[in-house]
Amino acid sequence: MSEYEKKIPSDTIYQKQQNKVDDFSFNRQVVDVFPDMIERSIPGYANIIDGVGRLAAKFTVAKFNVYDLGCSLGAVSLSIAKHNQQHEIQIIGIDNSPAMVERCQRHVDSYTYTTPINIKEADIVDFEINNASVIVMNFTLQFIEPGLRNKLMSKLFDALIPGGILILSEKIKLGNEVMDSAIIELHHDFKRENGYSNLEISQKRTALENVMILDEYSLHEKRLLKTGFDAVSIWYQQFNFVSFFAIKG
């Protein structure tokens, strides 16, 4: 753990009753507590971060780029840098939150790896992406407006070299009311066990309702295959938190 990480305060954003719960955003208040929020909210998050780095290392190619889209505080970028064995690659982290980018740069700078990590503030929908052997979106696509997702996937496909991969981690819908209800309750139990109250869980869910729009895994798979990827497979899942990857032939 870096000195930066030791200073992270606990997430208490939704601890008090709010008259009106605003839509969730990656503002400075969220950025300040983000590592604690993620660790207590996403089951298996540390395993996903480590696994993404290990999986990416199998597909990085010298002199080609690796992208971490929606990089937040750079956990994926750092994991890839840690596991990378190739020379002459760079990791490019993109996020559209100014507060997140500023904090991410400090976080990344607190580590020393031979693989360079460049953090940029931009909207991934508009940002030019090219010459990529690996592209990662870790719990990012779910915050992109649904009408833009197909076009974005086509853009990422075009940016990848043959043999390159796209790694996507997403919270998904299961597509069955009873199953969705059961898995949501399991997730809420997980959050309670990590110290969140029912009020915090309820208010956070309200905040995310209009911001985080979930797809079923079957839609993700269909979209990626239609885009042109040769194969899509889940490599990790806990509850309805899934990480999968697609290979470009």
C-alpha atoms as a printed R data frame, in Angstrom:
    type eleno elety resid chain resno       x       y       z
1   ATOM     1    CA   MET     A     1   0.000   0.000   0.000
2   ATOM     2    CA   SER     A     2   1.361   3.419  -0.965
3   ATOM     3    CA   GLU     A     3   1.487   6.405   1.395
4   ATOM     4    CA   TYR     A     4  -1.301   7.904  -0.713
5   ATOM     5    CA   GLU     A     5  -3.616   4.946  -0.092
6   ATOM     6    CA   LYS     A     6  -3.057   5.061   3.662
7   ATOM     7    CA   LYS     A     7  -4.670   8.496   3.760
8   ATOM     8    CA   ILE     A     8  -7.989   7.483   2.143
9   ATOM     9    CA   PRO     A     9 -10.989   8.351   4.399
10  ATOM    10    CA   SER     A    10 -14.043   6.137   4.845
11  ATOM    11    CA   ASP     A    11 -17.084   6.532   2.609
12  ATOM    12    CA   THR     A    12 -19.812   8.305   4.603
13  ATOM    13    CA   ILE     A    13 -21.459  10.164   1.687
14  ATOM    14    CA   TYR     A    14 -24.905   8.606   2.157
15  ATOM    15    CA   GLN     A    15 -24.745   8.088   5.907
16  ATOM    16    CA   LYS     A    16 -27.213  10.897   6.719
17  ATOM    17    CA   GLN     A    17 -30.788  11.165   5.458
18  ATOM    18    CA   GLN     A    18 -30.942  13.445   2.408
19  ATOM    19    CA   ASN     A    19 -34.074  15.369   1.468
20  ATOM    20    CA   LYS     A    20 -33.193  14.939  -2.197
21  ATOM    21    CA   VAL     A    21 -30.662  12.419  -3.434
22  ATOM    22    CA   ASP     A    22 -28.771  13.890  -6.372
23  ATOM    23    CA   ASP     A    23 -27.636  11.765  -9.297
24  ATOM    24    CA   PHE     A    24 -24.311  10.096  -8.650
25  ATOM    25    CA   SER     A    25 -21.245  11.744 -10.165
26  ATOM    26    CA   PHE     A    26 -17.504  11.276  -9.863
27  ATOM    27    CA   ASN     A    27 -17.043  14.606  -8.109
28  ATOM    28    CA   ARG     A    28 -14.391  15.499  -5.539
29  ATOM    29    CA   GLN     A    29 -16.494  14.171  -2.659
30  ATOM    30    CA   VAL     A    30 -16.640  10.734  -4.318
31  ATOM    31    CA   VAL     A    31 -12.996  10.854  -5.403
32  ATOM    32    CA   ASP     A    32 -11.890  11.502  -1.811
33  ATOM    33    CA   VAL     A    33 -13.399   8.205  -0.613
34  ATOM    34    CA   PHE     A    34 -13.347   6.212  -3.858
35  ATOM    35    CA   PRO     A    35 -10.992   3.356  -2.855
36  ATOM    36    CA   ASP     A    36 -13.003   2.686   0.305
37  ATOM    37    CA   MET     A    37 -16.292   2.945  -1.615
38  ATOM    38    CA   ILE     A    38 -15.164   0.479  -4.279
39  ATOM    39    CA   GLU     A    39 -13.677  -2.043  -1.863
40  ATOM    40    CA   ARG     A    40 -16.861  -2.104   0.221
41  ATOM    41    CA   SER     A    41 -19.238  -2.083  -2.761
42  ATOM    42    CA   ILE     A    42 -17.841  -4.410  -5.439
43  ATOM    43    CA   PRO     A    43 -17.329  -8.043  -4.427
44  ATOM    44    CA   GLY     A    44 -14.080  -9.469  -5.721
45  ATOM    45    CA   TYR     A    45 -12.768  -6.072  -6.833
46  ATOM    46    CA   ALA     A    46  -9.153  -6.745  -5.806
47  ATOM    47    CA   ASN     A    47  -9.244 -10.086  -7.648
48  ATOM    48    CA   ILE     A    48 -10.565  -8.379 -10.776
49  ATOM    49    CA   ILE     A    49  -7.862  -5.703 -10.699
50  ATOM    50    CA   ASP     A    50  -5.079  -8.258 -10.290
51  ATOM    51    CA   GLY     A    51  -6.632 -10.585 -12.870
52  ATOM    52    CA   VAL     A    52  -6.979  -7.809 -15.455
53  ATOM    53    CA   GLY     A    53  -3.281  -7.044 -15.098
54  ATOM    54    CA   ARG     A    54  -2.336 -10.704 -15.498
55  ATOM    55    CA   LEU     A    55  -4.691 -11.226 -18.451
56  ATOM    56    CA   ALA     A    56  -3.538  -8.066 -20.200
57  ATOM    57    CA   ALA     A    57   0.083  -9.214 -19.862
58  ATOM    58    CA   LYS     A    58  -0.715 -12.197 -22.087
59  ATOM    59    CA   PHE     A    59  -1.704  -9.900 -24.960
60  ATOM    60    CA   THR     A    60   0.483  -6.794 -24.732
61  ATOM    61    CA   VAL     A    61   2.658  -6.326 -27.820
62  ATOM    62    CA   ALA     A    62   5.839  -4.259 -27.985
63  ATOM    63    CA   LYS     A    63   5.410  -0.794 -29.530
64  ATOM    64    CA   PHE     A    64   1.600  -0.900 -29.226
65  ATOM    65    CA   ASN     A    65  -0.598   0.955 -26.739
66  ATOM    66    CA   VAL     A    66  -2.611  -0.256 -23.769
67  ATOM    67    CA   TYR     A    67  -5.668   1.803 -22.824
68  ATOM    68    CA   ASP     A    68  -7.420   2.027 -19.461
69  ATOM    69    CA   LEU     A    69 -10.700   3.777 -20.309
70  ATOM    70    CA   GLY     A    70 -12.474   5.277 -17.329
71  ATOM    71    CA   CYS     A    71  -9.286   4.784 -15.352
72  ATOM    72    CA   SER     A    72 -10.594   6.368 -12.092
73  ATOM    73    CA   LEU     A    73  -7.622   6.243  -9.684
74  ATOM    74    CA   GLY     A    74  -5.452   4.102 -11.931
75  ATOM    75    CA   ALA     A    75  -5.787   0.691 -10.253
76  ATOM    76    CA   VAL     A    76  -6.040  -1.153 -13.582
77  ATOM    77    CA   SER     A    77  -3.187   0.834 -15.123
78  ATOM    78    CA   LEU     A    78  -0.959   0.042 -12.154
79  ATOM    79    CA   SER     A    79  -1.879  -3.651 -12.245
80  ATOM    80    CA   ILE     A    80  -1.033  -3.853 -15.937
81  ATOM    81    CA   ALA     A    81   2.275  -2.029 -15.350
82  ATOM    82    CA   LYS     A    82   3.074  -4.434 -12.511
83  ATOM    83    CA   HIS     A    83   2.522  -7.567 -14.617
84  ATOM    84    CA   ASN     A    84   3.721  -6.321 -18.005
85  ATOM    85    CA   GLN     A    85   6.787  -8.068 -19.427
86  ATOM    86    CA   GLN     A    86   6.909  -6.278 -22.772
87  ATOM    87    CA   HIS     A    87   9.211  -3.374 -23.632
88  ATOM    88    CA   GLU     A    88   8.303  -0.219 -25.504
89  ATOM    89    CA   ILE     A    89   4.636  -0.050 -24.577
90  ATOM    90    CA   GLN     A    90   2.792   2.730 -22.845
91  ATOM    91    CA   ILE     A    91  -0.364   2.617 -20.774
92  ATOM    92    CA   ILE     A    92  -2.788   5.457 -21.425
93  ATOM    93    CA   GLY     A    93  -5.415   6.096 -18.750
94  ATOM    94    CA   ILE     A    94  -8.422   8.234 -19.684
95  ATOM    95    CA   ASP     A    95 -11.073   9.721 -17.407
96  ATOM    96    CA   ASN     A    96 -13.496  12.617 -17.853
97  ATOM    97    CA   SER     A    97 -13.611  13.634 -14.169
98  ATOM    98    CA   PRO     A    98 -11.104  16.451 -13.454
99  ATOM    99    CA   ALA     A    99 -11.026  15.551  -9.750
100 ATOM   100    CA   MET     A   100 -10.413  11.884 -10.569
101 ATOM   101    CA   VAL     A   101  -7.636  12.650 -13.059
102 ATOM   102    CA   GLU     A   102  -5.835  14.929 -10.604
103 ATOM   103    CA   ARG     A   103  -5.985  12.295  -7.852
104 ATOM   104    CA   CYS     A   104  -5.133   9.484 -10.262
105 ATOM   105    CA   GLN     A   105  -1.939  11.230 -11.315
106 ATOM   106    CA   ARG     A   106  -0.863  11.516  -7.674
107 ATOM   107    CA   HIS     A   107  -1.691   7.852  -7.094
108 ATOM   108    CA   VAL     A   108   0.214   6.637 -10.154
109 ATOM   109    CA   ASP     A   109   3.187   8.842  -9.283
110 ATOM   110    CA   SER     A   110   3.463   7.167  -5.874
111 ATOM   111    CA   TYR     A   111   4.563   3.917  -7.586
112 ATOM   112    CA   THR     A   112   7.598   3.129  -9.737
113 ATOM   113    CA   TYR     A   113   7.232   0.783 -12.705
114 ATOM   114    CA   THR     A   114   9.288   0.541 -15.881
115 ATOM   115    CA   THR     A   115   6.162   0.743 -18.047
116 ATOM   116    CA   PRO     A   116   5.118   4.406 -18.453
117 ATOM   117    CA   ILE     A   117   1.556   5.382 -17.490
118 ATOM   118    CA   ASN     A   118   0.103   8.538 -19.052
119 ATOM   119    CA   ILE     A   119  -3.109   9.907 -17.523
120 ATOM   120    CA   LYS     A   120  -5.316  12.166 -19.629
121 ATOM   121    CA   GLU     A   121  -8.560  14.038 -18.959
122 ATOM   122    CA   ALA     A   122 -10.967  13.349 -21.827
123 ATOM   123    CA   ASP     A   123 -14.298  11.829 -22.804
124 ATOM   124    CA   ILE     A   124 -13.601   8.316 -24.069
125 ATOM   125    CA   VAL     A   125 -16.445   8.643 -26.585
126 ATOM   126    CA   ASP     A   126 -14.534  11.427 -28.354
127 ATOM   127    CA   PHE     A   127 -10.912  10.577 -27.547
128 ATOM   128    CA   GLU     A   128  -8.792   9.171 -30.393
129 ATOM   129    CA   ILE     A   129  -7.733   5.584 -29.665
130 ATOM   130    CA   ASN     A   130  -5.313   3.733 -31.921
131 ATOM   131    CA   ASN     A   131  -2.557   1.136 -32.220
132 ATOM   132    CA   ALA     A   132  -3.857  -0.820 -29.226
133 ATOM   133    CA   SER     A   133  -3.016  -4.377 -28.222
134 ATOM   134    CA   VAL     A   134  -5.157  -4.184 -25.063
135 ATOM   135    CA   ILE     A   135  -8.111  -1.976 -24.126
136 ATOM   136    CA   VAL     A   136  -9.719  -2.171 -20.684
137 ATOM   137    CA   MET     A   137 -13.014  -0.695 -19.493
138 ATOM   138    CA   ASN     A   138 -13.382  -1.583 -15.829
139 ATOM   139    CA   PHE     A   139 -16.949  -0.788 -14.674
140 ATOM   140    CA   THR     A   140 -17.084   2.094 -17.153
141 ATOM   141    CA   LEU     A   141 -19.400   1.145 -20.024
142 ATOM   142    CA   GLN     A   142 -22.361   1.012 -17.610
143 ATOM   143    CA   PHE     A   143 -22.001   4.800 -17.189
144 ATOM   144    CA   ILE     A   144 -22.001   5.474 -20.955
145 ATOM   145    CA   GLU     A   145 -25.341   6.521 -22.480
146 ATOM   146    CA   PRO     A   146 -26.841   3.296 -23.941
147 ATOM   147    CA   GLY     A   147 -27.379   4.832 -27.378
148 ATOM   148    CA   LEU     A   148 -23.623   5.418 -27.692
149 ATOM   149    CA   ARG     A   149 -22.428   1.959 -26.678
150 ATOM   150    CA   ASN     A   150 -22.578   0.224 -30.062
151 ATOM   151    CA   LYS     A   151 -20.643   3.020 -31.748
152 ATOM   152    CA   LEU     A   152 -18.056   3.037 -28.969
153 ATOM   153    CA   MET     A   153 -17.498  -0.721 -29.248
154 ATOM   154    CA   SER     A   154 -16.973  -0.372 -33.013
155 ATOM   155    CA   LYS     A   155 -14.447   2.384 -32.358
156 ATOM   156    CA   LEU     A   156 -12.529   0.204 -29.895
157 ATOM   157    CA   PHE     A   157 -12.599  -2.762 -32.267
158 ATOM   158    CA   ASP     A   158 -11.089  -0.631 -35.025
159 ATOM   159    CA   ALA     A   159  -8.376   0.628 -32.644
160 ATOM   160    CA   LEU     A   160  -7.200  -2.898 -31.743
161 ATOM   161    CA   ILE     A   161  -4.564  -4.773 -33.710
162 ATOM   162    CA   PRO     A   162  -5.344  -8.347 -34.861
163 ATOM   163    CA   GLY     A   163  -4.968 -10.602 -31.834
164 ATOM   164    CA   GLY     A   164  -5.698  -7.714 -29.469
165 ATOM   165    CA   ILE     A   165  -8.235  -7.903 -26.656
166 ATOM   166    CA   LEU     A   166 -10.919  -5.786 -25.058
167 ATOM   167    CA   ILE     A   167 -11.478  -6.454 -21.334
168 ATOM   168    CA   LEU     A   168 -14.816  -5.311 -19.921
169 ATOM   169    CA   SER     A   169 -15.906  -5.448 -16.292
170 ATOM   170    CA   GLU     A   170 -19.575  -4.629 -15.701
171 ATOM   171    CA   LYS     A   171 -22.394  -4.998 -13.239
172 ATOM   172    CA   ILE     A   172 -25.074  -6.844 -15.208
173 ATOM   173    CA   LYS     A   173 -28.768  -7.681 -15.129
174 ATOM   174    CA   LEU     A   174 -29.602 -11.378 -15.119
175 ATOM   175    CA   GLY     A   175 -32.811 -10.987 -17.112
176 ATOM   176    CA   ASN     A   176 -35.053 -12.867 -14.716
177 ATOM   177    CA   GLU     A   177 -37.004 -11.013 -12.040
178 ATOM   178    CA   VAL     A   178 -36.625 -13.667  -9.321
179 ATOM   179    CA   MET     A   179 -32.936 -14.216 -10.026
180 ATOM   180    CA   ASP     A   180 -32.204 -10.487 -10.209
181 ATOM   181    CA   SER     A   181 -33.980  -9.930  -6.904
182 ATOM   182    CA   ALA     A   182 -32.008 -12.702  -5.201
183 ATOM   183    CA   ILE     A   183 -28.648 -11.532  -6.500
184 ATOM   184    CA   ILE     A   184 -29.371  -7.902  -5.580
185 ATOM   185    CA   GLU     A   185 -30.160  -8.983  -2.025
186 ATOM   186    CA   LEU     A   186 -26.886 -10.931  -1.887
187 ATOM   187    CA   HIS     A   187 -25.082  -7.772  -2.959
188 ATOM   188    CA   HIS     A   188 -26.875  -5.743  -0.303
189 ATOM   189    CA   ASP     A   189 -25.860  -8.339   2.301
190 ATOM   190    CA   PHE     A   190 -22.263  -7.907   1.124
191 ATOM   191    CA   LYS     A   191 -22.512  -4.151   1.608
192 ATOM   192    CA   ARG     A   192 -24.078  -4.532   5.068
193 ATOM   193    CA   GLU     A   193 -21.262  -6.861   6.063
194 ATOM   194    CA   ASN     A   194 -18.865  -4.131   4.977
195 ATOM   195    CA   GLY     A   195 -20.467  -1.587   7.285
196 ATOM   196    CA   TYR     A   196 -23.039   0.153   5.104
197 ATOM   197    CA   SER     A   197 -26.460   0.812   6.655
198 ATOM   198    CA   ASN     A   198 -29.784   0.192   4.929
199 ATOM   199    CA   LEU     A   199 -30.142   3.970   4.549
200 ATOM   200    CA   GLU     A   200 -26.764   4.237   2.808
201 ATOM   201    CA   ILE     A   201 -27.599   1.343   0.497
202 ATOM   202    CA   SER     A   202 -30.988   2.806  -0.379
203 ATOM   203    CA   GLN     A   203 -29.738   6.343  -1.011
204 ATOM   204    CA   LYS     A   204 -26.764   5.155  -3.084
205 ATOM   205    CA   ARG     A   205 -29.117   3.025  -5.200
206 ATOM   206    CA   THR     A   206 -31.343   6.066  -5.797
207 ATOM   207    CA   ALA     A   207 -28.315   8.157  -6.773
208 ATOM   208    CA   LEU     A   208 -27.247   5.574  -9.361
209 ATOM   209    CA   GLU     A   209 -30.707   4.848 -10.783
210 ATOM   210    CA   ASN     A   210 -30.514   7.281 -13.709
211 ATOM   211    CA   VAL     A   211 -26.742   7.192 -14.124
212 ATOM   212    CA   MET     A   212 -25.677   3.545 -14.163
213 ATOM   213    CA   ILE     A   213 -27.716   1.685 -16.796
214 ATOM   214    CA   LEU     A   214 -27.069  -2.059 -16.788
215 ATOM   215    CA   ASP     A   215 -27.163  -4.495 -19.704
216 ATOM   216    CA   GLU     A   216 -27.607  -8.262 -19.602
217 ATOM   217    CA   TYR     A   217 -24.483 -10.290 -20.400
218 ATOM   218    CA   SER     A   218 -26.210 -11.695 -23.494
219 ATOM   219    CA   LEU     A   219 -26.510  -8.131 -24.866
220 ATOM   220    CA   HIS     A   220 -22.825  -7.449 -24.196
221 ATOM   221    CA   GLU     A   221 -21.874 -10.666 -25.961
222 ATOM   222    CA   LYS     A   222 -24.178 -10.033 -28.929
223 ATOM   223    CA   ARG     A   223 -22.910  -6.455 -29.307
224 ATOM   224    CA   LEU     A   224 -19.258  -7.500 -29.312
225 ATOM   225    CA   LEU     A   225 -19.739 -10.369 -31.753
226 ATOM   226    CA   LYS     A   226 -21.757  -8.155 -34.077
227 ATOM   227    CA   THR     A   227 -18.983  -5.563 -33.886
228 ATOM   228    CA   GLY     A   228 -16.573  -8.158 -35.271
229 ATOM   229    CA   PHE     A   229 -14.824  -9.768 -32.310
230 ATOM   230    CA   ASP     A   230 -14.083 -13.458 -32.873
231 ATOM   231    CA   ALA     A   231 -14.937 -14.675 -29.373
232 ATOM   232    CA   VAL     A   232 -16.229 -13.400 -26.038
233 ATOM   233    CA   SER     A   233 -15.866 -15.123 -22.682
234 ATOM   234    CA   ILE     A   234 -16.385 -14.456 -18.983
235 ATOM   235    CA   TRP     A   235 -13.191 -14.933 -16.993
236 ATOM   236    CA   TYR     A   236 -14.483 -13.780 -13.577
237 ATOM   237    CA   GLN     A   237 -17.861 -13.387 -11.888
238 ATOM   238    CA   GLN     A   238 -19.140 -12.811  -8.380
239 ATOM   239    CA   PHE     A   239 -22.855 -12.148  -7.943
240 ATOM   240    CA   ASN     A   240 -23.795  -9.869 -10.852
241 ATOM   241    CA   PHE     A   241 -20.332  -8.331 -11.152
242 ATOM   242    CA   VAL     A   242 -18.706  -9.803 -14.241
243 ATOM   243    CA   SER     A   243 -15.430  -9.365 -16.081
244 ATOM   244    CA   PHE     A   244 -15.138 -10.716 -19.605
245 ATOM   245    CA   PHE     A   245 -12.900 -10.278 -22.620
246 ATOM   246    CA   ALA     A   246 -13.221 -10.287 -26.376
247 ATOM   247    CA   ILE     A   247 -10.534 -11.189 -28.906
248 ATOM   248    CA   LYS     A   248 -10.087  -9.571 -32.294
249 ATOM   249    CA   GLY     A   249  -9.033 -12.108 -34.924
